[in-house]
Structures are given as C-alpha cells and as structure tokens.
Coordinates of C-alpha atoms and ligand atoms in Angstrom, one line a residue:
M528 CA -5.0 35.5 46.4
S529 CA -4.3 33.1 43.2
V530 CA -4.9 35.9 40.5
H531 CA -4.0 39.4 41.0
L532 CA -3.3 42.4 39.1
Q533 CA 0.1 44.2 39.7
I534 CA -0.1 47.6 38.2
E535 CA 3.1 49.1 37.2
A536 CA 2.5 52.2 35.1
T537 CA -0.6 54.4 34.6
R538 CA -1.5 56.9 32.0
G539 CA -4.7 58.6 32.5
P540 CA -7.0 55.8 33.0
A541 CA -5.0 53.2 31.4
R542 CA -2.7 50.8 33.1
A543 CA 0.1 48.4 32.1
G544 CA 1.2 45.7 34.5
K545 CA 1.1 41.9 35.1
L546 CA -1.9 39.6 35.7
I547 CA -0.2 37.1 38.2
T548 CA -1.8 33.6 37.9
P549 CA -1.0 30.2 38.9
H550 CA 0.1 29.3 35.4
G551 CA 2.6 32.3 35.0
E552 CA 2.5 36.1 34.4
V553 CA 0.5 37.9 31.9
E554 CA 1.5 41.3 30.5
T555 CA -1.6 43.6 30.7
P556 CA -3.5 45.1 28.9
V557 CA -3.7 41.7 27.2
F558 CA -5.7 40.3 24.3
M559 CA -6.6 36.7 24.8
P560 CA -6.9 34.4 21.6
V561 CA -10.1 32.1 21.7
G562 CA -9.3 28.6 21.8
T563 CA -12.9 27.3 21.5
L564 CA -12.4 23.5 22.1
G565 CA -9.0 23.7 23.7
S566 CA -7.3 24.6 20.5
V567 CA -6.8 27.9 18.6
K568 CA -8.1 26.7 15.1
G569 CA -5.2 26.0 12.9
V570 CA -2.4 26.9 15.4
S571 CA -0.4 24.7 17.5
Q572 CA 0.6 25.3 21.1
D573 CA 4.3 25.9 20.4
V574 CA 3.5 28.6 17.7
L575 CA 1.2 30.2 20.2
E576 CA 4.2 30.2 22.7
E577 CA 6.3 31.8 20.0
L578 CA 3.8 34.5 19.3
G579 CA 4.1 35.6 23.0
V580 CA 0.6 34.4 23.8
E581 CA 0.4 34.2 27.7
I582 CA -3.2 33.4 28.1
L583 CA -5.8 31.7 26.0
L584 CA -9.8 31.5 26.4
A585 CA -11.5 28.4 26.0
N586 CA -15.4 27.7 25.9
T587 CA -17.1 25.9 28.7
Y588 CA -20.1 25.2 26.6
H589 CA -18.2 23.5 23.9
L590 CA -15.8 21.7 26.1
F591 CA -18.7 20.2 28.2
L592 CA -20.4 18.9 25.0
R593 CA -17.1 17.4 23.8
P594 CA -15.1 15.9 25.1
G595 CA -16.9 16.5 28.4
V596 CA -15.6 17.7 31.6
E597 CA -14.9 14.1 33.1
T598 CA -12.6 13.5 30.3
V599 CA -10.6 16.7 30.7
R600 CA -10.6 16.3 34.4
K601 CA -9.3 12.7 34.1
M602 CA -6.5 14.0 31.8
G603 CA -5.3 16.3 34.5
G604 CA -7.4 19.5 33.7
L605 CA -7.3 21.5 30.5
H606 CA -3.7 22.7 30.9
R607 CA -2.3 19.1 30.8
F608 CA -4.9 17.9 28.2
M609 CA -3.9 20.5 25.6
S610 CA -0.3 20.7 26.8
W611 CA -0.5 24.4 27.6
D612 CA 1.4 25.5 30.8
R613 CA 0.6 29.2 30.4
A614 CA -2.7 30.8 31.8
I615 CA -6.2 29.8 30.5
L616 CA -9.5 31.6 31.2
T617 CA -13.0 29.8 30.6
D618 CA -16.3 31.5 30.1
S619 CA -19.4 30.2 31.8
G620 CA -21.1 29.0 28.8
G621 CA -23.8 31.2 29.3
F622 CA -23.2 33.2 26.3
Q623 CA -23.4 30.2 23.9
V624 CA -26.3 29.0 25.7
F625 CA -28.1 32.1 25.3
S626 CA -27.1 32.0 21.6
L627 CA -29.0 29.0 21.2
T628 CA -32.3 31.0 20.9
D629 CA -34.5 28.3 19.7
L630 CA -33.1 25.6 21.8
R631 CA -33.2 27.0 25.3
K632 CA -35.4 27.8 28.1
V633 CA -34.2 30.2 30.8
G634 CA -35.7 29.9 34.6
E635 CA -34.6 31.0 37.9
E636 CA -32.8 27.7 38.5
G637 CA -30.6 27.9 35.3
V638 CA -31.1 27.4 31.5
A639 CA -32.3 24.2 29.6
F640 CA -30.9 23.8 26.4
R641 CA -30.3 21.2 23.5
S642 CA -26.9 20.6 22.1
H643 CA -26.2 22.2 18.8
L644 CA -24.4 19.0 17.9
D645 CA -27.2 16.4 18.3
G646 CA -30.2 18.0 20.0
S647 CA -29.5 16.2 23.4
P648 CA -31.0 17.8 26.4
H649 CA -28.8 19.5 28.9
F650 CA -29.1 22.1 32.0
L651 CA -26.6 24.7 33.1
S652 CA -27.1 26.4 36.6
P653 CA -24.9 28.7 38.2
E654 CA -23.5 25.5 40.4
K655 CA -23.3 23.4 37.3
A656 CA -21.2 26.0 35.4
M657 CA -18.7 26.2 38.6
E658 CA -18.6 22.5 38.7
I659 CA -17.6 22.3 35.0
Q660 CA -15.1 25.0 35.3
I661 CA -13.5 23.7 38.3
G662 CA -13.1 20.3 36.4
L663 CA -11.7 22.1 33.4
G664 CA -9.3 23.9 35.7
A665 CA -8.7 27.1 34.1
D666 CA -6.7 29.7 35.9
I667 CA -9.7 32.2 35.8
I668 CA -13.2 31.2 35.7
M669 CA -16.4 33.4 35.0
A670 CA -19.7 33.8 36.8
F671 CA -22.8 32.3 35.1
D672 CA -24.9 35.2 33.9
E673 CA -27.6 36.1 31.8
C674 CA -26.3 37.9 28.7
T675 CA -29.1 40.4 28.2
E676 CA -30.6 40.5 24.6
Y677 CA -30.4 43.7 22.5
P678 CA -32.7 45.5 22.4
A679 CA -34.5 45.0 25.8
D680 CA -37.0 47.4 27.2
A681 CA -36.1 48.9 31.1
P682 CA -38.1 46.1 32.8
R683 CA -36.6 43.2 31.0
A684 CA -33.0 44.9 31.5
R685 CA -33.6 45.1 35.2
A686 CA -35.1 41.7 35.4
S687 CA -32.2 40.2 33.6
M688 CA -29.6 42.1 35.8
E689 CA -31.3 41.0 39.0
L690 CA -31.1 37.2 37.8
T691 CA -27.5 37.6 37.0
L692 CA -26.8 39.3 40.4
R693 CA -28.7 36.3 42.1
W694 CA -26.8 33.7 39.9
A695 CA -23.5 35.7 40.8
E696 CA -24.1 34.9 44.4
R697 CA -24.8 31.4 43.9
C698 CA -21.7 31.1 41.8
K699 CA -19.6 32.6 44.5
N700 CA -21.1 30.2 47.2
Y701 CA -20.5 27.2 45.1
F702 CA -17.1 28.0 44.1
E703 CA -16.0 28.9 47.8
A704 CA -17.3 25.5 49.0
N705 CA -15.5 23.5 46.2
K706 CA -12.6 25.6 44.8
Y707 CA -10.0 23.0 46.1
E708 CA -11.5 20.6 43.8
V709 CA -9.3 21.8 41.1
P710 CA -7.4 19.3 39.0
W711 CA -4.0 20.9 39.8
A712 CA -4.5 19.9 43.5
T713 CA -3.8 16.5 42.8
E714 CA -1.0 17.0 40.3
S715 CA 0.9 19.0 42.7
A716 CA 0.1 16.3 45.6
E717 CA 1.4 13.6 43.1
L718 CA 4.5 15.4 42.2
R719 CA 5.3 16.2 46.2
S720 CA 5.0 12.5 47.0
A721 CA 7.2 11.7 44.1
G722 CA 9.8 14.0 45.4
R723 CA 9.8 16.2 42.5
T724 CA 9.0 19.3 44.1
N725 CA 10.3 20.8 47.4
A726 CA 7.7 20.0 50.1
S727 CA 8.1 23.4 51.6
A728 CA 7.9 25.2 48.5
P729 CA 4.7 26.9 47.4
T730 CA 3.0 24.9 44.6
R731 CA -0.1 25.2 42.6
A732 CA -2.0 23.2 45.2
D733 CA -1.8 26.0 47.5
Q734 CA -3.6 28.2 45.0
T735 CA -7.1 28.1 43.5
Q736 CA -8.8 29.4 40.4
A737 CA -10.1 32.9 40.4
L738 CA -13.7 33.5 39.9
F739 CA -14.6 36.9 38.2
G740 CA -17.9 38.6 38.4
I741 CA -19.8 40.0 35.4
V742 CA -21.4 43.3 35.1
Q743 CA -24.9 43.5 33.1
G744 CA -27.4 45.9 32.8
G745 CA -28.0 46.3 29.0
M746 CA -27.5 49.5 27.5
D747 CA -28.9 51.5 30.6
R748 CA -26.0 53.5 32.3
E749 CA -27.7 53.8 35.7
L750 CA -28.4 50.0 35.5
R751 CA -24.8 49.4 34.6
R752 CA -23.7 51.4 37.9
E753 CA -26.0 49.4 39.8
S754 CA -24.9 46.1 38.7
A755 CA -21.1 47.0 39.1
D756 CA -21.9 48.0 42.8
R757 CA -24.0 45.2 43.6
T758 CA -21.6 42.7 41.9
I759 CA -18.6 44.5 43.9
D760 CA -20.5 43.9 47.2
I761 CA -20.7 40.2 46.7
G762 CA -17.0 40.3 46.1
F763 CA -14.7 39.0 43.3
P764 CA -11.0 39.1 42.5
G765 CA -11.9 40.7 39.1
Y766 CA -14.7 42.2 37.0
A767 CA -15.9 41.8 33.6
I768 CA -18.1 43.9 31.4
G769 CA -20.6 41.4 29.5
G770 CA -23.6 42.0 27.4
L771 CA -21.8 44.0 24.6
S772 CA -21.3 43.5 21.0
V773 CA -24.9 42.1 20.7
G774 CA -25.8 44.0 18.0
E775 CA -25.8 47.6 19.3
A776 CA -24.0 50.4 17.4
R777 CA -20.1 50.7 18.0
E778 CA -20.5 54.1 19.7
L779 CA -23.2 52.9 22.3
T780 CA -20.7 50.0 23.2
R781 CA -18.0 52.8 23.9
D782 CA -20.1 54.7 25.9
I783 CA -21.6 51.8 28.0
V784 CA -17.8 50.7 28.6
A785 CA -16.9 54.2 29.6
S786 CA -19.3 54.6 32.1
T787 CA -19.1 51.1 33.5
L788 CA -15.3 51.4 33.9
E789 CA -15.7 54.4 36.2
H790 CA -17.6 52.0 38.7
L791 CA -15.1 49.2 38.8
P792 CA -12.3 48.9 41.6
S793 CA -9.0 50.5 40.2
D794 CA -6.9 47.7 41.8
Q795 CA -8.5 44.8 40.2
P796 CA -8.5 43.2 36.8
R797 CA -11.0 44.5 34.4
Y798 CA -12.1 42.3 31.5
L799 CA -14.2 43.5 28.6
M800 CA -15.7 40.4 27.0
G801 CA -16.1 39.8 23.1
V802 CA -14.4 43.0 21.8
G803 CA -13.2 44.0 19.0
T804 CA -11.2 45.4 16.0
P805 CA -7.7 46.3 16.4
E806 CA -8.7 49.7 16.7
E807 CA -11.3 49.0 19.4
I808 CA -9.0 46.7 21.7
A809 CA -6.3 49.7 21.4
H810 CA -9.0 52.2 22.4
Y811 CA -10.2 50.3 25.3
A812 CA -6.7 49.3 26.6
Q813 CA -6.2 53.1 26.7
S814 CA -9.5 53.6 28.7
G815 CA -8.4 51.3 31.4
V816 CA -9.5 47.8 30.3
D817 CA -6.9 45.1 31.2
M818 CA -8.2 42.0 29.2
M819 CA -10.0 41.5 26.1
D820 CA -11.0 38.5 23.9
C821 CA -12.5 38.2 20.7
V822 CA -12.9 35.6 17.8
L823 CA -12.5 38.3 15.2
P824 CA -8.7 37.8 14.2
T825 CA -9.1 33.9 14.1
R826 CA -12.3 33.7 12.5
A827 CA -11.7 36.4 9.9
A828 CA -8.3 34.9 9.1
R829 CA -10.2 31.6 8.4
H830 CA -12.2 33.6 5.7
G831 CA -9.2 35.3 4.3
L832 CA -9.6 38.8 6.0
L833 CA -6.3 40.1 7.4
F834 CA -5.6 43.0 9.7
T835 CA -2.4 45.0 8.3
S836 CA -0.8 48.3 9.3
E837 CA -2.4 49.7 6.0
G838 CA -6.0 48.5 7.0
K839 CA -8.0 45.5 6.3
L840 CA -7.1 43.2 3.3
S841 CA -9.0 40.5 1.7
I842 CA -6.4 37.9 0.4
K843 CA -9.1 36.2 -1.7
Q844 CA -8.9 39.0 -4.3
A845 CA -7.7 38.6 -7.8
R846 CA -5.6 41.7 -7.6
Y847 CA -3.3 39.8 -5.2
A848 CA -2.8 37.0 -7.8
Q849 CA 0.9 38.1 -8.8
D850 CA 1.8 40.5 -6.0
E851 CA 5.1 39.6 -4.7
S852 CA 5.2 41.9 -1.6
A853 CA 4.5 40.7 1.9
L854 CA 1.1 40.5 3.2
D855 CA 2.0 43.5 5.6
P856 CA 5.4 44.9 5.0
A857 CA 5.5 46.3 8.4
C858 CA 4.7 43.2 10.1
E859 CA 7.5 41.0 11.7
C860 CA 5.5 37.7 11.7
R861 CA 6.8 34.6 10.5
V862 CA 4.3 34.7 7.7
C863 CA 5.1 38.4 6.5
L864 CA 8.9 37.5 6.6
R865 CA 8.6 34.5 4.4
Y866 CA 5.6 34.5 2.0
S867 CA 4.1 36.9 -0.7
R868 CA 0.6 37.9 -1.0
A869 CA 0.5 36.0 -4.4
Y870 CA 1.5 32.8 -2.6
L871 CA -1.1 33.4 0.2
R872 CA -3.8 34.2 -2.2
H873 CA -3.0 31.2 -4.1
L874 CA -3.3 28.8 -1.0
Y875 CA -6.6 30.6 -0.1
A876 CA -8.0 30.2 -3.7
S877 CA -7.0 26.4 -3.6
N878 CA -8.8 25.7 -0.2
E879 CA -5.3 24.8 1.3
L880 CA -5.3 24.2 5.0
L881 CA -1.9 26.2 5.3
A882 CA -4.1 29.1 4.2
Q883 CA -6.1 29.0 7.5
V884 CA -2.7 28.5 9.6
L885 CA -0.7 31.1 7.9
N886 CA -3.7 33.7 7.9
T887 CA -4.4 33.2 11.8
V888 CA -0.8 33.3 12.7
H889 CA -0.4 36.6 11.0
N890 CA -3.7 38.0 12.5
L891 CA -2.9 36.8 16.0
H892 CA 0.4 38.5 15.6
Y893 CA -1.2 41.7 14.6
Y894 CA -3.4 41.7 17.6
L895 CA -0.7 40.8 20.0
A896 CA 1.5 43.5 18.6
T897 CA -1.1 46.0 18.8
M898 CA -1.2 45.3 22.5
R899 CA 2.5 45.4 22.8
T900 CA 2.4 48.9 21.4
V901 CA -0.2 50.0 23.7
R902 CA 1.8 48.7 26.5
G903 CA 4.7 50.4 25.5
W904 CA 2.7 53.8 25.2
I905 CA 1.5 53.4 28.7
R906 CA 4.7 52.7 30.3
A907 CA 6.4 55.5 28.3
G908 CA 3.6 57.9 29.2
R909 CA 3.5 58.8 25.5
S910 CA 0.6 59.6 23.2
P911 CA -0.7 56.9 20.8
T912 CA 0.9 58.3 17.7
G913 CA 3.5 57.3 15.1
A914 CA 5.0 54.2 14.4
G915 CA 3.6 50.7 15.3
P916 CA 0.1 48.8 14.3
R917 CA -2.4 51.4 13.3
M918 CA -5.0 52.6 16.1
Ligands
ZN2066 ZN1 2.4 39.2 9.6

C-alpha cells in the first residue's frame, strides 16, 4: 500500500505514529497547513521545511481553475511544480464547489458550477475530480463528496449521504482504473533510463496515490454510523470525517466527531477535515484523529490575529505600539526570537507585506508545536497538563 499508518504509541483512543507516503514520512497526529493554490500564502517552501511541515494541503478547485491541471501535469505534477518534495494532500474540490451557493447545480452525475474568477461554466463529477487529482499528483487524494449543508432535515441528510456513497464508489472505480497515470510514474521512469536510480530499487513508479473515503451524514449520529460502515465496505486506505464546521455549534461538532470515530477502523488513518482552533486540534488529536487541516492559522495571521501561549492576540491594537516584548515569550519561532510586538504592530498598521509573512510563520509554528506537544504526551503516556502550548 502506498500510504499507510504506522502506529507507534497509544494513549486511550489517541495514537501517535507515522504516516508513510511516497513523499516521506509524516509524524502523526499531524496538522496540515493549507496551501490553496500550491502556496501557503506568504511563506516560502524552505521556511515551511524549517518549520517542520511534513505534509501540505492544496485545493483541487482552485488549482483546476488556475493554472489548470494540464499545466501542473506538464510541469511534472504539483510536487515538482511547487518544488516541494514532501507529502501533499489534495481535497476533491467538492467543498469549494458547494460553497458557491448561487453558482452551482447538483445532480446525480456531478456538479455544474461557474468559476468565481470569471463566471466560466465547469462541471465536476466523481470521475473528473479523480482525473484532476491524479493529474496534480498529491500523495493522498480525496473522494468527491457532497458536503451536506447545515441545518438539513432527516430526508435531506439521508439523500445527501446516499449520493456521497454512490459517488465514493464511482471515485474508487475511476481511481483503480487510472491510478498509474500519476505524474511521478514518468518522473521515475525517466530517472531510471537516465541511470540516476538503481533499476532494482523501489521507486515512486511502483507506488500510487492513496484515495481516502469521506464519511458524511449531517449531524445525525445514526446516519454517521451508517455512512462510516458503508464507506468502509467500499474500502479505502484511510477515512475522513467531512461535513463539519459548517455553522453548527462547537459542542455538536465534538459530539459528531466522537461518535463517528468509534466506527472507523483503528489501524487506518483518520482525517478530520477543516478543524479548528489550537484547543480543538489538541482535543481531537487526543480523541484519536490522526490528520487535520484548517485555514484558521494562516487566514487569521493575515488579519493580525495571533495564537499564543497566553491566548489570542490582535496585533493591530494600539496597546502594542511600544511593547518591546516578544509576540509570545514562550514561543521559539524565528519571529518571536527576533521581533517585538511593537515592530509587528507597526508592520501590520502600515500594511507591510512582511506583516503577513511573519504573522503566518508564527501561527503555523504555534499549531505545529501544539501537535508536537500532543504527540509527546501520547508517546509518554502522560496527561495533557503543564508546559507547552496551551490546550
Ligand atoms: Zn512565535
């Protein structure tokens, strides 16, 4: 199997280990920064590497519109195009398309929508979403699902879940028939013929991407159980919990995640999509989630909202204008070690590009440090109290 989870320690429902991918190992539980267009806004790849990022998320919908999958494929796939040799996960595009409430029409075949850029018409189906994601060449790709809106009544939540299950089957069929089309196949073949790899050594050409299934079912525990069981019956190397953080109360999110986790295989990766605050990612990692992604740390950073060991801080506030202290005195990121709150506040107030860069670097470091701390707790078998990022 091209992607699998190697569990090395458990504590209650939580597990720590490694996600083995064609582009390296990823320490889990892991937080995946979002690089929508093949770029984590404001942060270059070498800085991401220095921060210890081992896997990035990129958005299929956005890359499909710009620069287009053919360009990325011709450039050797997303890894080579963006010069990132570590792991990548792409979403299916479904979530973004469903967010285009006024610009889309959902049918059995797929979703017709208009580009948010220029209004041009497009169509995404399970097969098309697979074709695009195979062309982009991420290590982990996601089934094309319908993100059930909130609130949804019982018949609507069921119909939506059934559609997602039919689409999951179509995704798997297309993927199995076309998985060797991934761009690294040619990359490895070229390297071999150029004598740059040992002909007998395993290369990425022997590996494929991994397609993960997505559990839906709205806010109904019983539907979630059914969705999990039937998605597992179709059979995937990993499972995601989708359709959350769509406007429901945080308590309800926790409830649904907890009850869904019970039904997912214990030996395969579990991915909670689009969640959350530092407290939430720490909580979910301790509940047995292995992978998470969220735009919060990067988006908030661009708005001057910073996560620190003392809580949230809005750097735009006048009270920091002459504050010589570090953004977060407990943080060891390159920003906190070097700059004062006064300087960061000045950069933000002056609309300097550097403000976005530095704020993003700090927030990402904070999220990654939070996960490092949780991994340490799981491995040490200790309770989450004491030093480290605040839970
Ligand atoms: Zn920092």
